[in-house]
């Protein structure tokens, strides 16, 4: 079975069309939703450290303006192309909709392998890209708000902010022009780990649904589930970290140079440090090496988390995948053929557009923080602690019993920024799970969770367009 004939955007369109059949909207409106509204193609020069001039290819796509600003990361990768950025922008629209984040989908990409450029060169590229976006009105707290993605992080986001601020002096909400910033530049605590944490919350919630677990023949809950994670980047690392913390067994971790397996469960942090020190995940003490990284996807396990790049599970290797649950940490790791295979087999695929929405959810919290100009928890922390303390004192007086120091601390604790961000994300992921599952239960002809998620997303976007009355 080969699935080369789909481009990435084509695969997103195919999933959309598959789901659209389960909705009541007319084809014109559906077509308006699935198309990319604006596609910006850029070519600009930068000077390399050796004095040579290089022309850089870059994109920013705004998939949907049904809500503004548009929102989505910027990736730096040698494989970046227009089709990929369009697909990723479209996924952002559906992702935001599913987790009730009031943004349209956007995405940016610069076609470079960041490992081949010095920090100074990367800074020049990022700043020039940002000034191009400003010139074309493709960035701003109310128009389009980038964030980190594959190959970018806090450092690039602070360059973007600094460029924006210097070209738009005095704009009071300027900090909201980009998210995923360092805390000192207006970032929010919890954003760094947000995507991985969302992957964990979402998977845990699915594992708490009795009828799904019964069908898979698995016990309810996350504890002792055997997990394989592909990719130790920001998403994979944090997802693995939270799985381990919750009592799951991370039996294998894979990176591009290979994978390691230990049925007893790996210590994620120790593996991460080992890779940092030796430059490779392989030869971790006590674990077995797998030289061909992709073979790790085929290991026997309960939960498989592909958290690297797109199309890693396709028509060719899908029949060899043994996991009962596949949680898409990356964007688009499964091809449509792989989807069809797993739907027939009964494997649960938790789709990217829901499962990795933790990043954009916390980006939304960061953007709100930037617009309100106040840190979460600042106003209520002390007040909450005082109220809790009075309640506890009153209870102790009435019962004549004293609580120990640990319990007192726990009960009194007023929320810090990170507490509020984590609980806001947890609430978001749990609600989204049940919205998708309810849509699936309401229509048992829907073949899989991805299609159910698309149905939810399409219905929400279409309702907005219909209520706007732009299709008389
Ligand atoms: N790049 C991330 C994603 O694909 C985050 C986007 C954002 O925070 O805007 O969801």
Tab-separated table of C-alpha atoms and ligand atoms in Angstrom:
chain	number	residue	atom	x	y	z
A	1	UNK	CA	0.000	0.000	0.000
A	2	UNK	CA	1.586	3.291	-1.034
A	3	UNK	CA	0.350	6.726	-0.009
A	4	UNK	CA	2.703	8.993	-1.860
A	5	UNK	CA	-0.100	10.612	-3.876
A	6	UNK	CA	-1.295	12.851	-1.050
A	7	UNK	CA	0.425	16.107	-0.308
A	8	UNK	CA	0.197	17.087	3.361
A	9	UNK	CA	-2.452	19.721	2.607
A	10	UNK	CA	-4.197	17.136	0.423
A	11	UNK	CA	-4.281	14.761	3.395
A	12	UNK	CA	-5.814	17.474	5.610
A	13	UNK	CA	-8.398	18.181	2.902
A	14	UNK	CA	-9.166	14.484	2.649
A	15	UNK	CA	-9.762	14.231	6.404
A	16	UNK	CA	-11.912	17.360	6.225
A	17	UNK	CA	-14.037	15.952	3.389
A	18	UNK	CA	-14.408	12.631	5.175
A	19	UNK	CA	-15.855	14.491	8.180
A	20	UNK	CA	-17.883	17.032	6.187
A	21	UNK	CA	-20.195	14.197	5.091
A	22	UNK	CA	-21.339	13.928	8.701
A	23	UNK	CA	-22.382	17.614	8.828
A	24	UNK	CA	-25.329	19.491	7.333
A	25	UNK	CA	-23.471	22.425	5.743
A	26	UNK	CA	-23.648	23.202	2.041
A	27	UNK	CA	-20.627	22.652	-0.150
A	28	UNK	CA	-19.856	26.356	-0.740
A	29	UNK	CA	-19.586	27.086	2.941
A	30	UNK	CA	-17.506	23.956	3.510
A	31	UNK	CA	-15.186	25.028	0.722
A	32	UNK	CA	-14.740	28.461	2.316
A	33	UNK	CA	-13.716	26.751	5.568
A	34	UNK	CA	-11.192	24.356	4.049
A	35	UNK	CA	-9.306	26.831	1.816
A	36	UNK	CA	-6.378	28.935	2.997
A	37	UNK	CA	-7.476	32.586	3.055
A	38	UNK	CA	-4.065	34.237	2.608
A	39	UNK	CA	-0.731	32.760	1.546
A	40	UNK	CA	2.371	34.910	1.819
A	41	UNK	CA	5.458	33.717	-0.065
A	42	UNK	CA	8.698	35.464	0.751
A	43	UNK	CA	12.223	35.583	-0.652
A	44	UNK	CA	14.706	37.810	1.139
A	45	UNK	CA	18.491	38.078	1.333
A	46	UNK	CA	20.684	37.662	4.379
A	47	UNK	CA	24.426	37.947	4.757
A	48	UNK	CA	26.160	34.779	5.926
A	49	UNK	CA	29.072	35.070	8.382
A	50	UNK	CA	31.518	34.505	5.500
A	51	UNK	CA	30.149	37.567	3.679
A	52	UNK	CA	28.129	35.635	1.068
A	53	UNK	CA	24.562	36.655	0.347
A	54	UNK	CA	21.932	33.921	0.571
A	55	UNK	CA	18.327	34.211	-0.569
A	56	UNK	CA	15.965	32.707	1.995
A	57	UNK	CA	12.625	31.096	1.141
A	58	UNK	CA	9.874	31.640	3.719
A	59	UNK	CA	6.097	31.563	4.168
A	60	UNK	CA	3.258	32.705	6.369
A	61	UNK	CA	-0.182	31.277	5.777
A	62	UNK	CA	-3.414	32.495	7.326
A	63	UNK	CA	-5.858	29.678	6.887
A	64	UNK	CA	-8.948	31.253	8.412
A	65	UNK	CA	-10.138	34.694	9.422
A	66	UNK	CA	-13.397	33.547	11.002
A	67	UNK	CA	-11.747	34.733	14.215
A	68	UNK	CA	-8.774	37.024	14.561
A	69	UNK	CA	-5.924	37.182	15.266
A	70	UNK	CA	-4.601	34.195	13.330
A	71	UNK	CA	-2.376	31.988	15.431
A	72	UNK	CA	0.286	29.385	14.823
A	73	UNK	CA	3.946	28.589	15.098
A	74	UNK	CA	6.908	29.292	12.846
A	75	UNK	CA	9.098	26.351	11.910
A	76	UNK	CA	12.675	26.323	10.732
A	77	UNK	CA	13.359	23.189	8.697
A	78	UNK	CA	15.028	22.244	5.429
A	79	UNK	CA	11.810	20.510	4.317
A	80	UNK	CA	9.566	23.593	4.643
A	81	UNK	CA	7.397	24.183	1.575
A	82	UNK	CA	4.167	26.008	0.803
A	83	UNK	CA	1.982	22.896	0.883
A	84	UNK	CA	3.281	21.943	4.324
A	85	UNK	CA	2.732	25.420	5.788
A	86	UNK	CA	-0.786	25.479	4.322
A	87	UNK	CA	-1.571	22.111	5.899
A	88	UNK	CA	-0.209	23.173	9.261
A	89	UNK	CA	-2.155	26.459	9.123
A	90	UNK	CA	-5.360	24.565	8.390
A	91	UNK	CA	-4.718	22.214	11.307
A	92	UNK	CA	-4.303	25.294	13.525
A	93	UNK	CA	-7.812	26.504	12.643
A	94	UNK	CA	-9.341	23.172	13.629
A	95	UNK	CA	-7.075	22.875	16.667
A	96	UNK	CA	-8.041	26.299	18.053
A	97	UNK	CA	-11.700	25.575	17.432
A	98	UNK	CA	-11.639	22.255	19.250
A	99	UNK	CA	-10.095	23.714	22.400
A	100	UNK	CA	-12.247	26.868	22.217
A	101	UNK	CA	-9.309	29.205	21.684
A	102	UNK	CA	-10.698	32.233	19.790
A	103	UNK	CA	-8.169	32.425	16.958
A	104	UNK	CA	-8.058	31.616	13.257
A	105	UNK	CA	-5.340	29.204	12.100
A	106	UNK	CA	-1.982	30.406	10.835
A	107	UNK	CA	1.494	28.999	10.321
A	108	UNK	CA	4.893	30.179	9.213
A	109	UNK	CA	7.932	28.423	7.875
A	110	UNK	CA	11.474	29.274	6.884
A	111	UNK	CA	13.242	26.793	4.638
A	112	UNK	CA	16.551	26.413	6.469
A	113	UNK	CA	18.239	23.717	8.491
A	114	UNK	CA	18.905	25.747	11.655
A	115	UNK	CA	21.845	23.488	12.584
A	116	UNK	CA	23.741	24.839	9.571
A	117	UNK	CA	23.546	28.494	10.659
A	118	UNK	CA	25.298	30.397	13.443
A	119	UNK	CA	23.249	32.125	16.151
A	120	UNK	CA	24.040	35.471	14.522
A	121	UNK	CA	22.811	34.255	11.116
A	122	UNK	CA	19.636	32.845	12.666
A	123	UNK	CA	19.017	36.162	14.366
A	124	UNK	CA	19.416	38.061	11.074
A	125	UNK	CA	17.035	35.636	9.331
A	126	UNK	CA	14.423	35.862	12.100
A	127	UNK	CA	14.558	39.646	12.292
A	128	UNK	CA	14.369	40.074	8.517
A	129	UNK	CA	11.454	37.614	8.323
A	130	UNK	CA	9.659	39.588	11.054
A	131	UNK	CA	10.145	42.909	9.305
A	132	UNK	CA	8.760	41.364	6.094
A	133	UNK	CA	5.703	40.199	8.061
A	134	UNK	CA	5.271	43.707	9.510
A	135	UNK	CA	5.475	45.285	6.046
A	136	UNK	CA	2.777	42.941	4.754
A	137	UNK	CA	0.606	43.308	7.893
A	138	UNK	CA	1.034	39.594	8.674
A	139	UNK	CA	1.951	40.055	12.323
A	140	UNK	CA	0.448	41.950	15.266
A	141	UNK	CA	-1.476	41.244	18.485
A	142	UNK	CA	-4.794	41.679	16.644
A	143	UNK	CA	-3.871	40.293	13.209
A	144	UNK	CA	-1.518	37.308	13.368
A	145	UNK	CA	0.447	35.986	16.333
A	146	UNK	CA	3.319	33.529	15.721
A	147	UNK	CA	4.746	31.080	18.273
A	148	UNK	CA	7.441	28.389	18.421
A	149	UNK	CA	7.248	25.262	16.304
A	150	UNK	CA	9.724	22.670	15.012
A	151	UNK	CA	13.237	24.213	15.067
A	152	UNK	CA	12.296	27.409	16.936
A	153	UNK	CA	11.920	28.357	20.603
A	154	UNK	CA	11.970	31.166	23.130
A	155	UNK	CA	15.114	32.730	21.663
A	156	UNK	CA	13.556	33.239	18.220
A	157	UNK	CA	10.338	34.552	19.770
A	158	UNK	CA	12.249	37.227	21.686
A	159	UNK	CA	13.977	38.330	18.437
A	160	UNK	CA	10.549	38.584	16.818
A	161	UNK	CA	9.194	40.667	19.699
A	162	UNK	CA	12.210	42.955	19.748
A	163	UNK	CA	11.986	43.577	15.988
A	164	UNK	CA	8.260	44.265	16.248
A	165	UNK	CA	8.652	46.657	19.174
A	166	UNK	CA	11.412	48.594	17.453
A	167	UNK	CA	9.317	49.027	14.286
A	168	UNK	CA	6.072	49.798	16.133
A	169	UNK	CA	7.227	51.970	19.037
A	170	UNK	CA	4.668	52.863	21.668
A	171	UNK	CA	2.162	50.129	20.756
A	172	UNK	CA	0.811	49.308	24.187
A	173	UNK	CA	-0.130	45.683	23.434
A	174	UNK	CA	2.996	44.910	21.398
A	175	UNK	CA	4.001	42.007	23.691
A	176	UNK	CA	0.959	40.129	22.356
A	177	UNK	CA	2.419	40.023	18.807
A	178	UNK	CA	4.097	36.669	19.506
A	179	UNK	CA	3.798	33.912	22.147
A	180	UNK	CA	6.205	31.358	23.536
A	181	UNK	CA	8.438	34.192	24.741
A	182	UNK	CA	10.847	33.961	27.674
A	183	UNK	CA	9.200	34.933	30.980
A	184	UNK	CA	11.285	38.118	31.147
A	185	UNK	CA	9.805	39.251	27.796
A	186	UNK	CA	6.166	38.686	28.755
A	187	UNK	CA	6.033	34.896	28.444
A	188	UNK	CA	3.794	32.831	30.709
A	189	UNK	CA	4.931	30.159	33.142
A	190	UNK	CA	4.048	26.698	31.827
A	191	UNK	CA	4.208	27.550	28.090
A	192	UNK	CA	7.460	25.630	27.563
A	193	UNK	CA	6.011	22.283	28.680
A	194	UNK	CA	2.429	23.038	27.561
A	195	UNK	CA	2.241	20.911	24.403
A	196	UNK	CA	3.713	17.832	26.122
A	197	UNK	CA	1.520	18.375	29.161
A	198	UNK	CA	-1.546	18.674	26.924
A	199	UNK	CA	-0.565	15.416	25.194
A	200	UNK	CA	-0.451	13.800	28.612
A	201	UNK	CA	-3.770	15.277	29.871
A	202	UNK	CA	-5.549	14.326	26.645
A	203	UNK	CA	-4.230	10.763	26.581
A	204	UNK	CA	-4.985	10.294	30.276
A	205	UNK	CA	-8.559	11.449	29.733
A	206	UNK	CA	-9.072	8.960	26.892
A	207	UNK	CA	-7.631	6.240	29.162
A	208	UNK	CA	-10.261	7.179	31.758
A	209	UNK	CA	-13.194	6.433	29.427
A	210	UNK	CA	-14.504	2.966	30.397
A	211	UNK	CA	-16.126	1.944	27.073
A	212	UNK	CA	-12.970	2.815	25.087
A	213	UNK	CA	-10.694	0.936	27.486
A	214	UNK	CA	-13.048	-2.066	27.536
A	215	UNK	CA	-13.000	-2.215	23.740
A	216	UNK	CA	-9.193	-2.132	23.757
A	217	UNK	CA	-8.980	-4.709	26.549
A	218	UNK	CA	-6.981	-2.323	28.739
A	219	UNK	CA	-7.512	-1.353	32.374
A	220	UNK	CA	-8.815	2.152	33.055
A	221	UNK	CA	-6.258	4.843	33.931
A	222	UNK	CA	-2.738	5.779	32.971
A	223	UNK	CA	-0.802	3.942	35.695
A	224	UNK	CA	1.453	1.120	34.448
A	225	UNK	CA	0.510	1.704	30.819
A	226	UNK	CA	3.503	0.871	28.581
A	227	UNK	CA	4.400	3.947	26.541
A	228	UNK	CA	6.737	4.484	23.563
A	229	UNK	CA	7.654	8.071	22.653
A	230	UNK	CA	9.231	9.016	19.330
A	231	UNK	CA	11.081	12.340	19.494
A	232	UNK	CA	12.796	13.875	22.508
A	233	UNK	CA	12.231	17.463	21.386
A	234	UNK	CA	10.103	19.868	23.380
A	235	UNK	CA	6.851	17.929	22.840
A	236	UNK	CA	8.187	14.367	23.242
A	237	UNK	CA	10.419	15.146	26.191
A	238	UNK	CA	7.680	16.801	28.248
A	239	UNK	CA	5.025	14.259	27.291
A	240	UNK	CA	7.356	11.423	28.363
A	241	UNK	CA	8.162	13.326	31.561
A	242	UNK	CA	4.496	13.665	32.550
A	243	UNK	CA	3.657	10.052	31.625
A	244	UNK	CA	6.466	8.824	33.852
A	245	UNK	CA	5.436	11.163	36.680
A	246	UNK	CA	1.888	9.784	36.568
A	247	UNK	CA	3.099	6.194	36.958
A	248	UNK	CA	3.132	5.031	33.327
A	249	UNK	CA	6.152	3.034	32.121
A	250	UNK	CA	8.075	4.748	29.345
A	251	UNK	CA	9.508	1.540	27.834
A	252	UNK	CA	11.144	3.116	24.771
A	253	UNK	CA	12.378	6.484	23.546
A	254	UNK	CA	13.360	7.138	19.941
A	255	UNK	CA	15.362	9.859	18.245
A	256	UNK	CA	16.653	10.067	14.679
A	257	UNK	CA	19.970	8.322	15.558
A	258	UNK	CA	18.193	5.300	17.067
A	259	UNK	CA	16.049	4.154	19.959
A	260	UNK	CA	16.446	2.523	23.361
A	261	UNK	CA	14.181	0.039	25.109
A	262	UNK	CA	13.828	-1.023	28.724
A	263	UNK	CA	10.735	-2.964	29.779
A	264	UNK	CA	11.263	-1.843	33.380
A	265	UNK	CA	10.677	1.765	32.294
A	266	UNK	CA	13.215	4.469	31.418
A	267	UNK	CA	14.067	7.498	33.529
A	268	UNK	CA	13.236	10.227	30.999
A	269	UNK	CA	15.360	12.959	32.567
A	270	UNK	CA	18.385	10.662	32.867
A	271	UNK	CA	18.042	9.621	29.199
A	272	UNK	CA	17.764	13.264	28.178
A	273	UNK	CA	20.944	14.130	30.106
A	274	UNK	CA	22.725	11.074	28.632
A	275	UNK	CA	21.893	12.258	25.114
A	276	UNK	CA	23.039	15.776	25.908
A	277	UNK	CA	26.348	14.467	27.222
A	278	UNK	CA	27.130	11.802	24.604
A	279	UNK	CA	25.345	13.299	21.587
A	280	UNK	CA	23.262	10.136	21.143
A	281	UNK	CA	20.342	8.397	22.785
A	282	UNK	CA	22.053	5.019	22.153
A	283	UNK	CA	24.117	3.094	24.739
A	284	UNK	CA	22.055	4.279	27.689
A	285	UNK	CA	23.072	2.061	30.647
A	286	UNK	CA	20.735	-0.914	31.138
A	287	UNK	CA	18.717	-0.334	27.946
A	288	UNK	CA	18.769	-2.214	24.636
A	289	UNK	CA	19.722	-0.296	21.484
A	290	UNK	CA	17.577	-0.241	18.355
A	291	UNK	CA	19.716	1.129	15.537
A	292	UNK	CA	16.859	1.870	13.149
A	293	UNK	CA	14.783	4.516	14.882
A	294	UNK	CA	11.562	3.816	12.949
A	295	UNK	CA	11.491	0.241	14.306
A	296	UNK	CA	10.669	1.678	17.738
A	297	UNK	CA	7.254	2.646	16.355
A	298	UNK	CA	6.544	-1.051	15.849
A	299	UNK	CA	7.269	-2.140	19.418
A	300	UNK	CA	4.569	-3.872	21.417
A	301	UNK	CA	3.092	-1.214	23.758
A	302	UNK	CA	-0.182	0.267	25.026
A	303	UNK	CA	0.422	3.865	23.971
A	304	UNK	CA	2.578	5.153	21.114
A	305	UNK	CA	3.328	8.882	20.962
A	306	UNK	CA	4.852	10.012	17.647
A	307	UNK	CA	6.159	13.457	18.585
A	308	UNK	CA	8.546	14.315	15.762
A	309	UNK	CA	7.531	15.093	12.182
A	310	UNK	CA	4.695	14.310	9.780
A	311	UNK	CA	4.010	11.101	7.798
A	312	UNK	CA	6.076	8.747	9.991
A	313	UNK	CA	3.249	6.196	10.138
A	314	UNK	CA	1.924	5.382	6.703
A	315	UNK	CA	0.355	2.668	4.605
A	316	UNK	CA	3.630	0.756	4.545
A	317	UNK	CA	4.389	0.434	8.275
A	318	UNK	CA	0.867	0.812	9.755
A	319	UNK	CA	0.144	-2.970	9.587
A	320	UNK	CA	3.211	-3.595	11.777
A	321	UNK	CA	2.239	-1.112	14.513
A	322	UNK	CA	1.150	-2.944	17.662
A	323	UNK	CA	0.148	-0.041	19.938
A	324	UNK	CA	-3.489	0.007	21.052
A	325	UNK	CA	-3.573	3.784	21.399
A	326	UNK	CA	-1.664	6.220	19.178
A	327	UNK	CA	-1.461	9.786	20.480
A	328	UNK	CA	-0.356	12.300	17.860
A	329	UNK	CA	2.095	14.600	19.635
A	330	UNK	CA	3.426	15.856	16.287
A	331	UNK	CA	1.329	17.485	13.595
A	332	UNK	CA	0.298	14.995	10.903
A	333	UNK	CA	2.381	11.928	11.874
A	334	UNK	CA	-0.192	9.571	10.292
A	335	UNK	CA	-1.126	9.476	6.621
A	336	UNK	CA	-4.761	8.923	5.520
A	337	UNK	CA	-3.927	5.274	4.659
A	338	UNK	CA	-2.620	4.707	8.151
A	339	UNK	CA	-5.845	6.225	9.516
A	340	UNK	CA	-7.982	3.876	7.423
A	341	UNK	CA	-5.935	0.901	8.603
A	342	UNK	CA	-6.284	1.767	12.309
A	343	UNK	CA	-10.014	2.548	12.019
A	344	UNK	CA	-10.556	-0.966	10.619
A	345	UNK	CA	-8.337	-2.566	13.220
A	346	UNK	CA	-9.925	-0.684	16.147
A	347	UNK	CA	-6.744	1.077	17.269
A	348	UNK	CA	-7.598	4.423	18.894
A	349	UNK	CA	-5.825	7.310	17.205
A	350	UNK	CA	-5.994	10.473	19.303
A	351	UNK	CA	-5.686	13.190	16.651
A	352	UNK	CA	-3.060	15.958	16.574
A	353	UNK	CA	-5.576	18.750	16.149
A	354	UNK	CA	-6.853	17.972	19.606
A	355	UNK	CA	-4.002	16.208	21.390
A	356	UNK	CA	-1.217	18.694	20.726
A	357	UNK	CA	-3.417	21.753	21.244
A	358	UNK	CA	-1.866	22.374	24.665
A	359	UNK	CA	0.737	24.660	23.113
A	360	UNK	CA	-1.748	27.001	21.502
A	361	UNK	CA	-4.041	26.856	24.532
A	362	UNK	CA	-1.291	28.172	26.780
A	363	UNK	CA	-0.269	30.619	24.037
A	364	UNK	CA	-3.797	31.966	24.384
A	365	UNK	CA	-3.215	32.379	28.139
A	366	UNK	CA	0.057	34.182	27.369
A	367	UNK	CA	-1.651	36.504	24.887
A	368	UNK	CA	-4.369	37.315	27.450
A	369	UNK	CA	-1.656	38.035	30.024
A	370	UNK	CA	0.045	40.387	27.565
A	371	UNK	CA	-3.175	42.254	26.811
A	372	UNK	CA	-4.076	42.549	30.499
A	373	UNK	CA	-0.528	43.545	31.489
A	374	UNK	CA	-0.726	41.574	34.717
A	375	UNK	CA	0.722	38.252	35.852
A	376	UNK	CA	-1.804	35.492	36.593
A	377	UNK	CA	-2.387	35.118	40.319
A	378	UNK	CA	-1.025	38.527	41.201
A	379	UNK	CA	-4.378	39.936	42.322
A	380	UNK	CA	-5.880	36.902	44.049
A	381	UNK	CA	-3.040	34.840	45.525
A	382	UNK	CA	-2.755	36.609	48.895
A	383	UNK	CA	-6.505	37.093	49.194
A	384	UNK	CA	-7.146	33.372	48.625
A	385	UNK	CA	-4.484	32.437	51.173
A	386	UNK	CA	-6.031	34.722	53.781
A	387	UNK	CA	-9.530	33.312	53.207
A	388	UNK	CA	-8.232	29.719	53.300
A	389	UNK	CA	-6.354	30.444	56.492
A	390	UNK	CA	-9.485	31.843	58.184
A	391	UNK	CA	-11.530	28.783	57.130
A	392	UNK	CA	-8.857	26.436	58.458
A	393	UNK	CA	-8.542	28.322	61.762
A	394	UNK	CA	-12.295	28.232	62.178
A	395	UNK	CA	-12.425	24.482	61.477
A	396	UNK	CA	-9.593	23.811	63.920
A	397	UNK	CA	-11.369	25.833	66.571
A	398	UNK	CA	-14.659	23.987	66.016
A	399	UNK	CA	-13.136	20.491	65.922
A	400	UNK	CA	-10.401	21.114	68.452
A	401	UNK	CA	-7.959	19.354	66.142
A	402	UNK	CA	-4.806	20.826	64.552
A	403	UNK	CA	-3.796	19.999	60.950
A	404	UNK	CA	-0.150	19.158	60.314
A	405	UNK	CA	2.216	21.592	58.557
A	406	UNK	CA	2.020	19.795	55.211
A	407	UNK	CA	-1.793	19.805	55.150
A	408	UNK	CA	-1.914	23.441	56.306
A	409	UNK	CA	0.411	24.503	53.484
A	410	UNK	CA	-1.638	22.565	50.922
A	411	UNK	CA	-4.985	23.981	52.039
A	412	UNK	CA	-3.792	27.560	52.370
A	413	UNK	CA	-1.953	27.728	49.058
A	414	UNK	CA	-3.185	30.542	46.811
A	415	UNK	CA	-2.660	30.038	43.088
A	416	UNK	CA	0.584	30.990	41.357
A	417	UNK	CA	0.700	31.665	37.637
A	418	UNK	CA	1.853	28.134	36.823
A	419	UNK	CA	-0.967	26.581	38.915
A	420	UNK	CA	-3.572	28.548	36.999
A	421	UNK	CA	-1.999	27.762	33.627
A	422	UNK	CA	-1.856	24.017	34.391
A	423	UNK	CA	-5.424	23.887	35.671
A	424	UNK	CA	-6.695	25.982	32.755
A	425	UNK	CA	-5.002	23.572	30.361
A	426	UNK	CA	-6.275	20.480	32.184
A	427	UNK	CA	-9.845	21.795	32.116
A	428	UNK	CA	-9.518	22.640	28.411
A	429	UNK	CA	-8.199	19.210	27.430
A	430	UNK	CA	-10.812	17.335	29.479
A	431	UNK	CA	-13.703	19.345	28.033
A	432	UNK	CA	-12.408	18.933	24.478
A	433	UNK	CA	-12.111	15.147	24.921
A	434	UNK	CA	-15.731	14.880	25.927
A	435	UNK	CA	-16.961	17.184	23.175
A	436	UNK	CA	-15.252	14.964	20.594
A	437	UNK	CA	-16.379	11.715	22.223
A	438	UNK	CA	-19.983	12.948	22.430
A	439	UNK	CA	-19.956	13.795	18.721
A	440	UNK	CA	-18.631	10.288	18.030
A	441	UNK	CA	-21.270	8.634	20.243
A	442	UNK	CA	-24.060	10.664	18.634
A	443	UNK	CA	-23.106	9.314	15.227
A	444	UNK	CA	-21.652	5.797	15.382
A	445	UNK	CA	-21.085	5.833	11.596
A	446	UNK	CA	-18.149	8.206	12.207
A	447	UNK	CA	-15.155	5.912	11.694
A	448	UNK	CA	-12.562	7.374	14.065
A	449	UNK	CA	-11.713	10.023	16.626
A	450	UNK	CA	-10.016	12.288	14.046
A	451	UNK	CA	-13.187	12.418	11.964
A	452	UNK	CA	-15.221	13.135	15.115
A	453	UNK	CA	-12.813	15.979	15.988
A	454	UNK	CA	-13.174	17.426	12.472
A	455	UNK	CA	-16.964	17.221	12.758
A	456	UNK	CA	-16.814	19.246	15.983
A	457	UNK	CA	-14.434	21.782	14.406
A	458	UNK	CA	-16.389	22.149	11.150
A	459	UNK	CA	-19.665	22.640	13.010
A	460	UNK	CA	-18.203	25.382	15.185
A	461	UNK	CA	-16.565	27.340	12.334
A	462	UNK	CA	-19.578	26.905	10.058
A	463	UNK	CA	-21.935	28.129	12.778
A	464	UNK	CA	-19.897	31.305	13.106
A	465	UNK	CA	-19.967	31.937	9.355
A	466	UNK	CA	-23.667	31.131	9.184
A	467	UNK	CA	-24.470	33.450	12.083
A	468	UNK	CA	-22.367	36.193	10.541
A	469	UNK	CA	-24.754	35.921	7.635
A	470	UNK	CA	-22.070	36.306	5.009
A	471	UNK	CA	-23.685	33.590	2.907
A	472	UNK	CA	-27.167	35.008	2.301
B	1	LIG	N1	3.405	25.403	17.044
B	1	LIG	C1	2.434	25.005	18.000
B	1	LIG	C2	1.335	24.209	17.322
B	1	LIG	O1	1.526	23.658	16.271
B	1	LIG	C3	1.940	26.146	18.847
B	1	LIG	C4	1.207	27.231	18.159
B	1	LIG	C5	0.901	28.439	19.036
B	1	LIG	O2	1.167	28.402	20.228
B	1	LIG	O3	0.375	29.403	18.480
B	1	LIG	O4	0.268	24.035	17.832
